[in-house]
Amino acid sequence: MDAEDAEDTVGLAGMDAQVVVVGAGPVGLLLAGELRLGGAHVVVLERRTAPITESRASTLHARTMEIFDQRGLLGPLGVPARETRGHFGGVPLDFGRLDSRYPGLWKVLQVRTEALLGQWATGLGADVRRGHELTALTERAGHVEAEAVGPEGTVRLRARYVVGCDGEDSTVRRLAGFGFPGSDASRELLRADVAGIDIPDRRFQRFADGLAVAARRADGVTRVMVHEFAGRPEVRTGAPAFAETAAAWARVTGEDISQGTPLWSNAFGNACRQADRYRKNRVLLAGDAAHRQMPVGGQALNLGLQDAMNLGWKLAAHVSGRAPAGLLDTYHQERHAVGARTLADITAQAAILLGGPEVDGLRAVFEELIAVDRAAVHLTGKISGLDTRYGDGPGDDPRLGARLPLHDLETARGPLNAAEPLRGGQGLLLCLCKDGVPDPWPRATAAPWADRVRTVTAAPVPDGALSGAENVLVRPDGHIAWVDGDADGLRAALGRWFGAPAGV
């Protein structure tokens, strides 16, 4: 246990909040909701005065859809459009065969994702303060002081912890002095949403001088992306003018889109950086504040949302006094490794996608490899987040640390989606008993943790990852903490992830 942990007290105790989250994008709002589910008092500071209106990210991967199901968010979201064809570095890849309730790529504009999570977080009691720009952070014994300039002047907040969810150019990361090693962009794509143009749809079409993507939405707006092989990133202080994007498009494709109406434009490159740690004393980072990557394949937003899902329940338990020693440190241990692996994959994709004729041979070999089922399954599992496994070690059951498959379970009360028991932010003990007669010891063993772990009895799962399992303990983020064994093993797992039993 770190020194600052030892000084923590339960409750507000003179604080303005237990946690201040900086940034009200999707990552910050999901984190705020998770903290509220865990009973933490949270204030969200956002420099923008209103939610975004531009589209930005537009893809939710299968694991993120499972996470939203685990929190009951898919009903309000509705049924978004789904595509099965994705890519790795522009090489086609089939996501329709993923082993999930939600195979494929789900097309949800970021403005919708942000609105959904904002309604959920504020409905749970998160205090979201717009028009507040962070200007200073000062760590004290037992708390952090955050200073922000808001509509009514300077505001100072005292909190146990501060979490930066404030994007690639994170103010939290800079003020707290996190290291952010990596490489700057050497290649760049220009991107715009344009109304009033009629051009063919293209998926990473390669021309002699560059790469072009065009996708027309149902509302008639076309998203275009263009990369010139000979181009190099400019030093930008804002979004590129649409005229620059139109000129590059013309040079690469020979088409004129300059008469269209730009609704939004930006530029992004293949910069690759990751914070050297995700926690520094009482300050933590999540999402793009913790890692900067090219947003290829829709991975950036999904990676950040999965950071928030991992951190939220742990930090809430910590500030509420329920967490076992070292629980909060597992956030860095688990998510930094996932981030590093994802950034390595994105670096490989960038080389294949943005390289000129010199990578044609590599692309040809890669296309052959992707045609092999095992290779395709491996890559789609990594990109979708479904294969994320925490704490794997030699000899461990491969199910430990993996995500719980969201099977339809057969219970005495009828079918039950395995996501439903997780919707309150609790853990889950799943007892899969033959003939409907549960062994009494798992429920009895978990009884002292009943305020934090829900027990559900169901019929055995005939196939998939849970085939043959009898008892499964699941963390609030939907990852498996223990499978089968005896009462001592279950008790140890409950203590490791959920703290001391009630009354101790």
One Martini backbone bead per residue (centre of mass of N, CA, C, O) as a GRO file, in nm:
protein
  504
    1MET     BB    1   0.095   0.036   0.024
    2ASP     BB    2   0.067   0.353  -0.015
    3ALA     BB    3   0.091   0.640   0.154
    4GLU     BB    4  -0.172   0.773   0.040
    5ASP     BB    5  -0.357   0.537   0.119
    6ALA     BB    6  -0.318   0.548   0.432
    7GLU     BB    7  -0.464   0.849   0.439
    8ASP     BB    8  -0.731   0.753   0.388
    9THR     BB    9  -1.076   0.833   0.389
   10VAL     BB   10  -1.402   0.811   0.440
   11GLY     BB   11  -1.547   1.009   0.239
   12LEU     BB   12  -1.528   1.349   0.233
   13ALA     BB   13  -1.393   1.503   0.467
   14GLY     BB   14  -1.367   1.812   0.331
   15MET     BB   15  -1.453   1.751   0.051
   16ASP     BB   16  -1.586   1.806  -0.275
   17ALA     BB   17  -1.459   1.524  -0.362
   18GLN     BB   18  -1.343   1.213  -0.430
   19VAL     BB   19  -1.371   1.271  -0.751
   20VAL     BB   20  -1.197   1.412  -1.027
   21VAL     BB   21  -1.301   1.461  -1.358
   22VAL     BB   22  -1.127   1.526  -1.663
   23GLY     BB   23  -1.361   1.510  -1.886
   24ALA     BB   24  -1.670   1.486  -2.110
   25GLY     BB   25  -1.631   1.242  -2.254
   26PRO     BB   26  -1.683   0.915  -2.286
   27VAL     BB   27  -1.472   0.832  -2.073
   28GLY     BB   28  -1.550   1.025  -1.839
   29LEU     BB   29  -1.854   0.934  -1.825
   30LEU     BB   30  -1.813   0.637  -1.769
   31LEU     BB   31  -1.650   0.679  -1.513
   32ALA     BB   32  -1.862   0.837  -1.355
   33GLY     BB   33  -2.073   0.611  -1.353
   34GLU     BB   34  -1.899   0.399  -1.209
   35LEU     BB   35  -1.852   0.560  -0.952
   36ARG     BB   36  -2.152   0.582  -0.875
   37LEU     BB   37  -2.212   0.280  -0.854
   38GLY     BB   38  -1.982   0.272  -0.614
   39GLY     BB   39  -2.050   0.553  -0.433
   40ALA     BB   40  -1.910   0.795  -0.553
   41HIS     BB   41  -1.804   1.123  -0.544
   42VAL     BB   42  -1.849   1.321  -0.850
   43VAL     BB   43  -1.657   1.547  -1.056
   44VAL     BB   44  -1.694   1.714  -1.373
   45LEU     BB   45  -1.459   1.863  -1.591
   46GLU     BB   46  -1.535   2.100  -1.864
   47ARG     BB   47  -1.439   2.326  -2.108
   48ARG     BB   48  -1.681   2.286  -2.251
   49THR     BB   49  -2.015   2.417  -2.287
   50ALA     BB   50  -2.074   2.175  -2.491
   51PRO     BB   51  -2.144   1.934  -2.667
   52ILE     BB   52  -2.075   1.772  -2.925
   53THR     BB   53  -2.138   1.773  -3.302
   54GLU     BB   54  -1.936   1.595  -3.405
   55SER     BB   55  -1.841   1.273  -3.496
   56ARG     BB   56  -1.583   1.128  -3.520
   57ALA     BB   57  -1.625   0.864  -3.383
   58SER     BB   58  -1.807   0.543  -3.526
   59THR     BB   59  -1.705   0.284  -3.345
   60LEU     BB   60  -1.820  -0.020  -3.199
   61HIS     BB   61  -1.714  -0.282  -3.034
   62ALA     BB   62  -1.792  -0.578  -2.897
   63ARG     BB   63  -1.687  -0.518  -2.607
   64THR     BB   64  -1.840  -0.251  -2.573
   65MET     BB   65  -2.120  -0.371  -2.606
   66GLU     BB   66  -2.098  -0.550  -2.357
   67ILE     BB   67  -2.059  -0.324  -2.155
   68PHE     BB   68  -2.328  -0.185  -2.213
   69ASP     BB   69  -2.495  -0.428  -2.129
   70GLN     BB   70  -2.384  -0.439  -1.829
   71ARG     BB   71  -2.539  -0.130  -1.802
   72GLY     BB   72  -2.808  -0.092  -1.977
   73LEU     BB   73  -2.743   0.080  -2.271
   74LEU     BB   74  -2.887  -0.055  -2.525
   75GLY     BB   75  -3.171   0.048  -2.510
   76PRO     BB   76  -3.115   0.359  -2.545
   77LEU     BB   77  -2.947   0.320  -2.812
   78GLY     BB   78  -3.039   0.086  -2.969
   79VAL     BB   79  -3.013  -0.016  -3.318
   80PRO     BB   80  -2.744  -0.023  -3.480
   81ALA     BB   81  -2.549  -0.030  -3.722
   82ARG     BB   82  -2.394  -0.308  -3.910
   83GLU     BB   83  -2.071  -0.443  -3.960
   84THR     BB   84  -1.839  -0.703  -4.078
   85ARG     BB   85  -1.635  -0.523  -4.228
   86GLY     BB   86  -1.299  -0.481  -4.187
   87HIS     BB   87  -0.956  -0.415  -4.067
   88PHE     BB   88  -0.589  -0.438  -4.138
   89GLY     BB   89  -0.439  -0.191  -4.276
   90GLY     BB   90  -0.672  -0.228  -4.519
   91VAL     BB   91  -0.720  -0.527  -4.474
   92PRO     BB   92  -0.953  -0.738  -4.495
   93LEU     BB   93  -1.197  -0.818  -4.224
   94ASP     BB   94  -1.387  -1.050  -4.038
   95PHE     BB   95  -1.640  -0.967  -3.772
   96GLY     BB   96  -1.893  -1.179  -3.792
   97ARG     BB   97  -1.736  -1.432  -3.615
   98LEU     BB   98  -1.756  -1.347  -3.344
   99ASP     BB   99  -1.754  -1.443  -2.994
  100SER     BB  100  -2.061  -1.287  -2.969
  101ARG     BB  101  -2.348  -1.102  -2.937
  102TYR     BB  102  -2.158  -0.859  -3.102
  103PRO     BB  103  -2.085  -0.889  -3.393
  104GLY     BB  104  -1.882  -0.651  -3.522
  105LEU     BB  105  -1.959  -0.315  -3.641
  106TRP     BB  106  -2.076  -0.034  -3.466
  107LYS     BB  107  -2.264   0.250  -3.576
  108VAL     BB  108  -2.156   0.522  -3.368
  109LEU     BB  109  -2.163   0.826  -3.298
  110GLN     BB  110  -2.006   1.016  -3.068
  111VAL     BB  111  -2.242   1.200  -2.998
  112ARG     BB  112  -2.418   0.959  -2.899
  113THR     BB  113  -2.235   0.836  -2.688
  114GLU     BB  114  -2.210   1.092  -2.513
  115ALA     BB  115  -2.511   1.130  -2.452
  116LEU     BB  116  -2.564   0.859  -2.318
  117LEU     BB  117  -2.345   0.885  -2.089
  118GLY     BB  118  -2.447   1.152  -1.972
  119GLN     BB  119  -2.728   1.055  -1.882
  120TRP     BB  120  -2.629   0.829  -1.701
  121ALA     BB  121  -2.439   0.982  -1.506
  122THR     BB  122  -2.642   1.201  -1.411
  123GLY     BB  123  -2.860   0.995  -1.319
  124LEU     BB  124  -2.648   0.893  -1.086
  125GLY     BB  125  -2.505   1.192  -0.984
  126ALA     BB  126  -2.325   1.339  -1.159
  127ASP     BB  127  -2.110   1.632  -1.164
  128VAL     BB  128  -2.142   1.841  -1.440
  129ARG     BB  129  -1.895   2.093  -1.547
  130ARG     BB  130  -1.913   2.338  -1.761
  131GLY     BB  131  -1.669   2.569  -1.845
  132HIS     BB  132  -1.408   2.409  -1.714
  133GLU     BB  133  -1.065   2.494  -1.682
  134LEU     BB  134  -0.780   2.357  -1.620
  135THR     BB  135  -0.479   2.502  -1.434
  136ALA     BB  136  -0.439   2.325  -1.157
  137LEU     BB  137  -0.219   2.107  -0.953
  138THR     BB  138  -0.226   1.993  -0.601
  139GLU     BB  139  -0.050   1.802  -0.380
  140ARG     BB  140  -0.156   1.657  -0.081
  141ALA     BB  141  -0.226   1.540   0.216
  142GLY     BB  142  -0.492   1.330   0.113
  143HIS     BB  143  -0.494   1.526  -0.155
  144VAL     BB  144  -0.639   1.725  -0.424
  145GLU     BB  145  -0.591   2.031  -0.602
  146ALA     BB  146  -0.827   2.191  -0.815
  147GLU     BB  147  -0.797   2.430  -1.081
  148ALA     BB  148  -1.052   2.647  -1.228
  149VAL     BB  149  -1.202   2.803  -1.506
  150GLY     BB  150  -1.511   2.966  -1.497
  151PRO     BB  151  -1.796   3.151  -1.536
  152GLU     BB  152  -1.725   3.262  -1.214
  153GLY     BB  153  -1.433   3.176  -1.219
  154THR     BB  154  -1.243   3.057  -0.980
  155VAL     BB  155  -1.196   2.708  -0.898
  156ARG     BB  156  -1.179   2.500  -0.598
  157LEU     BB  157  -1.084   2.153  -0.552
  158ARG     BB  158  -1.128   1.884  -0.327
  159ALA     BB  159  -0.964   1.561  -0.363
  160ARG     BB  160  -0.855   1.244  -0.356
  161TYR     BB  161  -0.893   1.229  -0.679
  162VAL     BB  162  -0.755   1.242  -1.016
  163VAL     BB  163  -0.884   1.222  -1.359
  164GLY     BB  164  -0.757   1.194  -1.685
  165CYS     BB  165  -0.996   1.260  -1.976
  166ASP     BB  166  -0.837   1.499  -2.183
  167GLY     BB  167  -0.665   1.375  -2.393
  168GLU     BB  168  -0.384   1.408  -2.583
  169ASP     BB  169  -0.352   1.717  -2.444
  170SER     BB  170  -0.325   1.676  -2.143
  171THR     BB  171  -0.334   1.860  -1.856
  172VAL     BB  172  -0.296   1.652  -1.637
  173ARG     BB  173  -0.037   1.525  -1.741
  174ARG     BB  174   0.130   1.786  -1.730
  175LEU     BB  175   0.084   1.880  -1.431
  176ALA     BB  176   0.178   1.587  -1.306
  177GLY     BB  177   0.434   1.467  -1.477
  178PHE     BB  178   0.406   1.272  -1.701
  179GLY     BB  179   0.523   1.044  -1.895
  180PHE     BB  180   0.543   1.047  -2.286
  181PRO     BB  181   0.646   0.825  -2.467
  182GLY     BB  182   0.767   0.826  -2.815
  183SER     BB  183   0.617   0.917  -3.131
  184ASP     BB  184   0.583   1.107  -3.391
  185ALA     BB  185   0.456   1.206  -3.673
  186SER     BB  186   0.514   1.094  -4.032
  187ARG     BB  187   0.206   1.076  -4.095
  188GLU     BB  188  -0.103   1.177  -4.284
  189LEU     BB  189  -0.451   1.245  -4.240
  190LEU     BB  190  -0.737   1.357  -4.403
  191ARG     BB  191  -1.057   1.476  -4.268
  192ALA     BB  192  -1.415   1.464  -4.372
  193ASP     BB  193  -1.740   1.604  -4.362
  194VAL     BB  194  -1.959   1.591  -4.655
  195ALA     BB  195  -2.181   1.781  -4.833
  196GLY     BB  196  -2.279   1.763  -5.172
  197ILE     BB  197  -2.157   1.482  -5.274
  198ASP     BB  198  -2.064   1.253  -5.564
  199ILE     BB  199  -1.905   0.958  -5.477
  200PRO     BB  200  -1.740   0.686  -5.449
  201ASP     BB  201  -1.704   0.429  -5.267
  202ARG     BB  202  -1.426   0.365  -5.034
  203ARG     BB  203  -1.169   0.114  -4.933
  204PHE     BB  204  -0.863   0.181  -4.930
  205GLN     BB  205  -0.771   0.317  -5.193
  206ARG     BB  206  -0.509   0.272  -5.419
  207PHE     BB  207  -0.281   0.490  -5.553
  208ALA     BB  208  -0.004   0.624  -5.680
  209ASP     BB  209  -0.016   0.883  -5.445
  210GLY     BB  210  -0.239   0.724  -5.263
  211LEU     BB  211  -0.513   0.742  -5.026
  212ALA     BB  212  -0.872   0.643  -5.021
  213VAL     BB  213  -1.180   0.744  -4.848
  214ALA     BB  214  -1.539   0.658  -4.883
  215ALA     BB  215  -1.851   0.735  -4.689
  216ARG     BB  216  -2.189   0.702  -4.714
  217ARG     BB  217  -2.452   0.811  -4.551
  218ALA     BB  218  -2.790   0.818  -4.487
  219ASP     BB  219  -2.778   1.153  -4.479
  220GLY     BB  220  -2.554   1.217  -4.727
  221VAL     BB  221  -2.293   1.206  -4.586
  222THR     BB  222  -1.938   1.229  -4.648
  223ARG     BB  223  -1.659   1.045  -4.569
  224VAL     BB  224  -1.324   1.161  -4.588
  225MET     BB  225  -0.998   1.019  -4.679
  226VAL     BB  226  -0.647   1.134  -4.706
  227HIS     BB  227  -0.328   1.014  -4.851
  228GLU     BB  228   0.007   1.108  -4.907
  229PHE     BB  229   0.298   0.954  -4.961
  230ALA     BB  230   0.477   1.236  -4.982
  231GLY     BB  231   0.375   1.335  -4.727
  232ARG     BB  232   0.382   1.562  -4.440
  233PRO     BB  233   0.344   1.676  -4.147
  234GLU     BB  234   0.207   1.937  -3.992
  235VAL     BB  235   0.203   2.218  -3.793
  236ARG     BB  236  -0.072   2.232  -3.581
  237THR     BB  237  -0.349   2.444  -3.427
  238GLY     BB  238  -0.567   2.304  -3.615
  239ALA     BB  239  -0.779   2.258  -3.843
  240PRO     BB  240  -0.808   2.197  -4.155
  241ALA     BB  241  -0.880   2.311  -4.440
  242PHE     BB  242  -1.086   2.205  -4.684
  243ALA     BB  243  -0.907   2.287  -4.923
  244GLU     BB  244  -0.678   2.089  -4.852
  245THR     BB  245  -0.839   1.828  -4.880
  246ALA     BB  246  -0.941   1.872  -5.172
  247ALA     BB  247  -0.659   1.887  -5.302
  248ALA     BB  248  -0.563   1.606  -5.218
  249TRP     BB  249  -0.791   1.451  -5.352
  250ALA     BB  250  -0.727   1.540  -5.640
  251ARG     BB  251  -0.434   1.427  -5.654
  252VAL     BB  252  -0.518   1.125  -5.599
  253THR     BB  253  -0.813   1.090  -5.774
  254GLY     BB  254  -0.923   1.344  -5.968
  255GLU     BB  255  -1.135   1.476  -5.781
  256ASP     BB  256  -1.408   1.711  -5.713
  257ILE     BB  257  -1.497   1.851  -5.370
  258SER     BB  258  -1.503   2.173  -5.333
  259GLN     BB  259  -1.837   2.214  -5.346
  260GLY     BB  260  -1.872   2.121  -5.082
  261THR     BB  261  -1.995   2.081  -4.740
  262PRO     BB  262  -1.837   2.132  -4.455
  263LEU     BB  263  -1.880   1.994  -4.117
  264TRP     BB  264  -1.594   1.848  -4.078
  265SER     BB  265  -1.244   1.861  -3.964
  266ASN     BB  266  -0.927   1.676  -3.981
  267ALA     BB  267  -0.613   1.556  -3.841
  268PHE     BB  268  -0.406   1.256  -3.863
  269GLY     BB  269  -0.159   1.043  -3.724
  270ASN     BB  270   0.125   0.814  -3.630
  271ALA     BB  271   0.131   0.861  -3.349
  272CYS     BB  272   0.320   0.717  -3.051
  273ARG     BB  273   0.193   0.714  -2.716
  274GLN     BB  274   0.281   0.646  -2.358
  275ALA     BB  275   0.238   0.636  -2.051
  276ASP     BB  276   0.447   0.527  -1.800
  277ARG     BB  277   0.186   0.579  -1.628
  278TYR     BB  278  -0.153   0.566  -1.478
  279ARG     BB  279  -0.019   0.625  -1.190
  280LYS     BB  280   0.025   0.922  -0.967
  281ASN     BB  281  -0.074   0.870  -0.692
  282ARG     BB  282  -0.364   1.088  -0.716
  283VAL     BB  283  -0.315   1.040  -1.029
  284LEU     BB  284  -0.496   0.966  -1.331
  285LEU     BB  285  -0.530   0.780  -1.643
  286ALA     BB  286  -0.743   0.797  -1.946
  287GLY     BB  287  -0.725   0.725  -2.249
  288ASP     BB  288  -0.576   0.967  -2.442
  289ALA     BB  289  -0.409   1.058  -2.191
  290ALA     BB  290  -0.246   0.766  -2.194
  291HIS     BB  291  -0.288   0.748  -2.521
  292ARG     BB  292  -0.137   0.772  -2.851
  293GLN     BB  293  -0.314   0.720  -3.164
  294MET     BB  294  -0.416   0.596  -3.440
  295PRO     BB  295  -0.761   0.596  -3.560
  296VAL     BB  296  -0.762   0.283  -3.639
  297GLY     BB  297  -1.043   0.083  -3.640
  298GLY     BB  298  -1.172   0.222  -3.374
  299GLN     BB  299  -0.973   0.189  -3.108
  300ALA     BB  300  -0.947   0.440  -2.927
  301LEU     BB  301  -1.224   0.461  -2.787
  302ASN     BB  302  -1.240   0.166  -2.686
  303LEU     BB  303  -0.989   0.171  -2.511
  304GLY     BB  304  -1.091   0.397  -2.319
  305LEU     BB  305  -1.352   0.260  -2.217
  306GLN     BB  306  -1.194   0.016  -2.095
  307ASP     BB  307  -1.043   0.176  -1.890
  308ALA     BB  308  -1.291   0.282  -1.729
  309MET     BB  309  -1.402   0.001  -1.652
  310ASN     BB  310  -1.153  -0.081  -1.482
  311LEU     BB  311  -1.137   0.171  -1.281
  312GLY     BB  312  -1.408   0.249  -1.144
  313TRP     BB  313  -1.453   0.019  -0.925
  314LYS     BB  314  -1.179   0.057  -0.784
  315LEU     BB  315  -1.196   0.356  -0.700
  316ALA     BB  316  -1.462   0.337  -0.547
  317ALA     BB  317  -1.364   0.130  -0.337
  318HIS     BB  318  -1.131   0.301  -0.229
  319VAL     BB  319  -1.289   0.568  -0.136
  320SER     BB  320  -1.499   0.371   0.039
  321GLY     BB  321  -1.320   0.138   0.199
  322ARG     BB  322  -1.334  -0.168   0.034
  323ALA     BB  323  -1.052  -0.211  -0.054
  324PRO     BB  324  -0.796  -0.382  -0.118
  325ALA     BB  325  -0.482  -0.411  -0.123
  326GLY     BB  326  -0.380  -0.296  -0.449
  327LEU     BB  327  -0.621  -0.253  -0.644
  328LEU     BB  328  -0.548   0.020  -0.787
  329ASP     BB  329  -0.278  -0.089  -0.919
  330THR     BB  330  -0.418  -0.279  -1.135
  331TYR     BB  331  -0.472  -0.073  -1.350
  332HIS     BB  332  -0.190  -0.044  -1.463
  333GLN     BB  333  -0.116  -0.342  -1.497
  334GLU     BB  334  -0.348  -0.400  -1.705
  335ARG     BB  335  -0.374  -0.143  -1.909
  336HIS     BB  336  -0.084  -0.094  -2.005
  337ALA     BB  337  -0.053  -0.362  -2.156
  338VAL     BB  338  -0.288  -0.321  -2.350
  339GLY     BB  339  -0.190  -0.056  -2.473
  340ALA     BB  340   0.082  -0.159  -2.585
  341ARG     BB  341  -0.039  -0.369  -2.776
  342THR     BB  342  -0.220  -0.179  -2.940
  343LEU     BB  343   0.004   0.012  -3.041
  344ALA     BB  344   0.158  -0.206  -3.195
  345ASP     BB  345  -0.071  -0.272  -3.392
  346ILE     BB  346  -0.107   0.017  -3.507
  347THR     BB  347   0.178   0.043  -3.620
  348ALA     BB  348   0.143  -0.186  -3.823
  349GLN     BB  349  -0.097  -0.066  -3.973
  350ALA     BB  350   0.035   0.199  -4.064
  351ALA     BB  351   0.251   0.072  -4.246
  352ILE     BB  352   0.045  -0.071  -4.440
  353LEU     BB  353  -0.143   0.175  -4.506
  354LEU     BB  354   0.079   0.433  -4.560
  355GLY     BB  355   0.241   0.300  -4.747
  356GLY     BB  356   0.379   0.264  -5.031
  357PRO     BB  357   0.508   0.063  -5.272
  358GLU     BB  358   0.710  -0.069  -5.059
  359VAL     BB  359   0.443  -0.245  -4.923
  360ASP     BB  360   0.317  -0.447  -5.131
  361GLY     BB  361   0.447  -0.716  -5.045
  362LEU     BB  362   0.346  -0.715  -4.753
  363ARG     BB  363   0.045  -0.706  -4.819
  364ALA     BB  364   0.031  -0.973  -4.973
  365VAL     BB  365   0.113  -1.152  -4.735
  366PHE     BB  366  -0.108  -1.058  -4.539
  367GLU     BB  367  -0.349  -1.154  -4.708
  368GLU     BB  368  -0.276  -1.452  -4.681
  369LEU     BB  369  -0.289  -1.473  -4.371
  370ILE     BB  370  -0.589  -1.374  -4.328
  371ALA     BB  371  -0.708  -1.634  -4.476
  372VAL     BB  372  -0.641  -1.755  -4.212
  373ASP     BB  373  -0.835  -1.829  -3.955
  374ARG     BB  374  -0.645  -1.797  -3.710
  375ALA     BB  375  -0.550  -1.514  -3.786
  376ALA     BB  376  -0.826  -1.373  -3.794
  377VAL     BB  377  -0.914  -1.438  -3.504
  378HIS     BB  378  -0.679  -1.300  -3.364
  379LEU     BB  379  -0.723  -1.009  -3.477
  380THR     BB  380  -1.023  -0.964  -3.398
  381GLY     BB  381  -0.979  -1.006  -3.095
  382LYS     BB  382  -0.789  -0.764  -3.052
  383ILE     BB  383  -0.953  -0.529  -3.175
  384SER     BB  384  -1.227  -0.585  -3.006
  385GLY     BB  385  -1.132  -0.699  -2.699
  386LEU     BB  386  -1.208  -1.008  -2.641
  387ASP     BB  387  -0.894  -1.110  -2.560
  388THR     BB  388  -0.883  -0.984  -2.296
  389ARG     BB  389  -0.636  -1.053  -2.036
  390TYR     BB  390  -0.591  -1.081  -1.689
  391GLY     BB  391  -0.325  -1.218  -1.519
  392ASP     BB  392  -0.154  -1.400  -1.685
  393GLY     BB  393  -0.010  -1.727  -1.625
  394PRO     BB  394   0.155  -1.993  -1.560
  395GLY     BB  395  -0.099  -2.244  -1.545
  396ASP     BB  396  -0.343  -2.100  -1.594
  397ASP     BB  397  -0.652  -2.054  -1.640
  398PRO     BB  398  -0.769  -1.916  -1.937
  399ARG     BB  399  -1.026  -1.779  -1.792
  400LEU     BB  400  -0.856  -1.607  -1.634
  401GLY     BB  401  -0.931  -1.265  -1.703
  402ALA     BB  402  -1.150  -1.307  -1.877
  403ARG     BB  403  -1.432  -1.262  -2.031
  404LEU     BB  404  -1.765  -1.287  -1.996
  405PRO     BB  405  -1.982  -1.462  -2.150
  406LEU     BB  406  -2.309  -1.368  -2.290
  407HIS     BB  407  -2.509  -1.576  -2.202
  408ASP     BB  408  -2.791  -1.769  -2.198
  409LEU     BB  409  -2.947  -1.842  -1.908
  410GLU     BB  410  -3.075  -2.109  -1.708
  411THR     BB  411  -3.339  -2.054  -1.489
  412ALA     BB  412  -3.599  -2.075  -1.268
  413ARG     BB  413  -3.705  -1.784  -1.410
  414GLY     BB  414  -3.544  -1.818  -1.669
  415PRO     BB  415  -3.402  -1.642  -1.888
  416LEU     BB  416  -3.049  -1.508  -1.875
  417ASN     BB  417  -2.853  -1.257  -1.912
  418ALA     BB  418  -2.528  -1.228  -1.798
  419ALA     BB  419  -2.539  -0.908  -1.777
  420GLU     BB  420  -2.762  -0.836  -1.565
  421PRO     BB  421  -2.609  -0.882  -1.279
  422LEU     BB  422  -2.400  -0.626  -1.356
  423ARG     BB  423  -2.573  -0.347  -1.361
  424GLY     BB  424  -2.497  -0.252  -1.048
  425GLY     BB  425  -2.170  -0.304  -1.009
  426GLN     BB  426  -2.133  -0.591  -0.938
  427GLY     BB  427  -2.064  -0.888  -0.866
  428LEU     BB  428  -2.032  -1.250  -0.967
  429LEU     BB  429  -2.188  -1.562  -0.880
  430LEU     BB  430  -2.171  -1.857  -1.075
  431CYS     BB  431  -2.400  -2.133  -1.057
  432LEU     BB  432  -2.353  -2.443  -1.235
  433CYS     BB  433  -2.609  -2.667  -1.210
  434LYS     BB  434  -2.720  -2.976  -1.192
  435ASP     BB  435  -3.061  -3.024  -1.189
  436GLY     BB  436  -3.098  -2.755  -1.001
  437VAL     BB  437  -2.869  -2.841  -0.778
  438PRO     BB  438  -2.701  -2.676  -0.554
  439ASP     BB  439  -2.419  -2.617  -0.406
  440PRO     BB  440  -2.392  -2.463  -0.093
  441TRP     BB  441  -2.095  -2.345  -0.053
  442PRO     BB  442  -2.069  -2.094  -0.238
  443ARG     BB  443  -2.292  -1.920  -0.112
  444ALA     BB  444  -2.184  -1.931   0.179
  445THR     BB  445  -1.904  -1.808   0.120
  446ALA     BB  446  -2.033  -1.532  -0.016
  447ALA     BB  447  -2.224  -1.399   0.196
  448PRO     BB  448  -2.027  -1.168   0.321
  449TRP     BB  449  -2.046  -1.035   0.001
  450ALA     BB  450  -2.351  -0.954  -0.078
  451ASP     BB  451  -2.306  -0.634  -0.119
  452ARG     BB  452  -2.094  -0.708  -0.388
  453VAL     BB  453  -2.221  -1.006  -0.451
  454ARG     BB  454  -2.391  -1.189  -0.683
  455THR     BB  455  -2.606  -1.476  -0.688
  456VAL     BB  456  -2.629  -1.729  -0.952
  457THR     BB  457  -2.847  -1.980  -1.073
  458ALA     BB  458  -2.764  -2.232  -1.325
  459ALA     BB  459  -2.724  -2.389  -1.595
  460PRO     BB  460  -2.520  -2.534  -1.780
  461VAL     BB  461  -2.280  -2.471  -2.021
  462PRO     BB  462  -2.231  -2.649  -2.317
  463ASP     BB  463  -2.052  -2.412  -2.443
  464GLY     BB  464  -1.754  -2.279  -2.450
  465ALA     BB  465  -1.580  -2.124  -2.194
  466LEU     BB  466  -1.802  -2.258  -1.973
  467SER     BB  467  -1.746  -2.536  -2.024
  468GLY     BB  468  -1.758  -2.727  -1.720
  469ALA     BB  469  -1.841  -2.520  -1.534
  470GLU     BB  470  -1.959  -2.443  -1.191
  471ASN     BB  471  -1.781  -2.188  -1.078
  472VAL     BB  472  -1.807  -1.820  -1.111
  473LEU     BB  473  -1.608  -1.532  -1.075
  474VAL     BB  474  -1.704  -1.183  -1.115
  475ARG     BB  475  -1.634  -0.885  -1.197
  476PRO     BB  476  -1.770  -0.572  -1.257
  477ASP     BB  477  -1.621  -0.574  -1.559
  478GLY     BB  478  -1.652  -0.895  -1.661
  479HIS     BB  479  -1.415  -1.049  -1.521
  480ILE     BB  480  -1.250  -1.332  -1.437
  481ALA     BB  481  -1.143  -1.447  -1.098
  482TRP     BB  482  -1.284  -1.745  -1.079
  483VAL     BB  483  -1.253  -2.119  -1.110
  484ASP     BB  484  -1.337  -2.314  -0.919
  485GLY     BB  485  -1.293  -2.527  -0.649
  486ASP     BB  486  -1.273  -2.408  -0.329
  487ALA     BB  487  -1.348  -2.225  -0.053
  488ASP     BB  488  -1.068  -2.100  -0.021
  489GLY     BB  489  -1.040  -1.991  -0.308
  490LEU     BB  490  -1.292  -1.812  -0.306
  491ARG     BB  491  -1.218  -1.642  -0.059
  492ALA     BB  492  -0.959  -1.524  -0.180
  493ALA     BB  493  -1.090  -1.387  -0.427
  494LEU     BB  494  -1.282  -1.205  -0.272
  495GLY     BB  495  -1.060  -1.054  -0.116
  496ARG     BB  496  -0.889  -0.949  -0.355
  497TRP     BB  497  -1.150  -0.788  -0.507
  498PHE     BB  498  -1.362  -0.710  -0.235
  499GLY     BB  499  -1.247  -0.759   0.033
  500ALA     BB  500  -1.375  -0.754   0.322
  501PRO     BB  501  -1.597  -0.883   0.498
  502ALA     BB  502  -1.864  -0.839   0.656
  503GLY     BB  503  -1.776  -0.725   0.988
  504VAL     BB  504  -1.438  -0.678   0.958
   0.00000   0.00000   0.00000
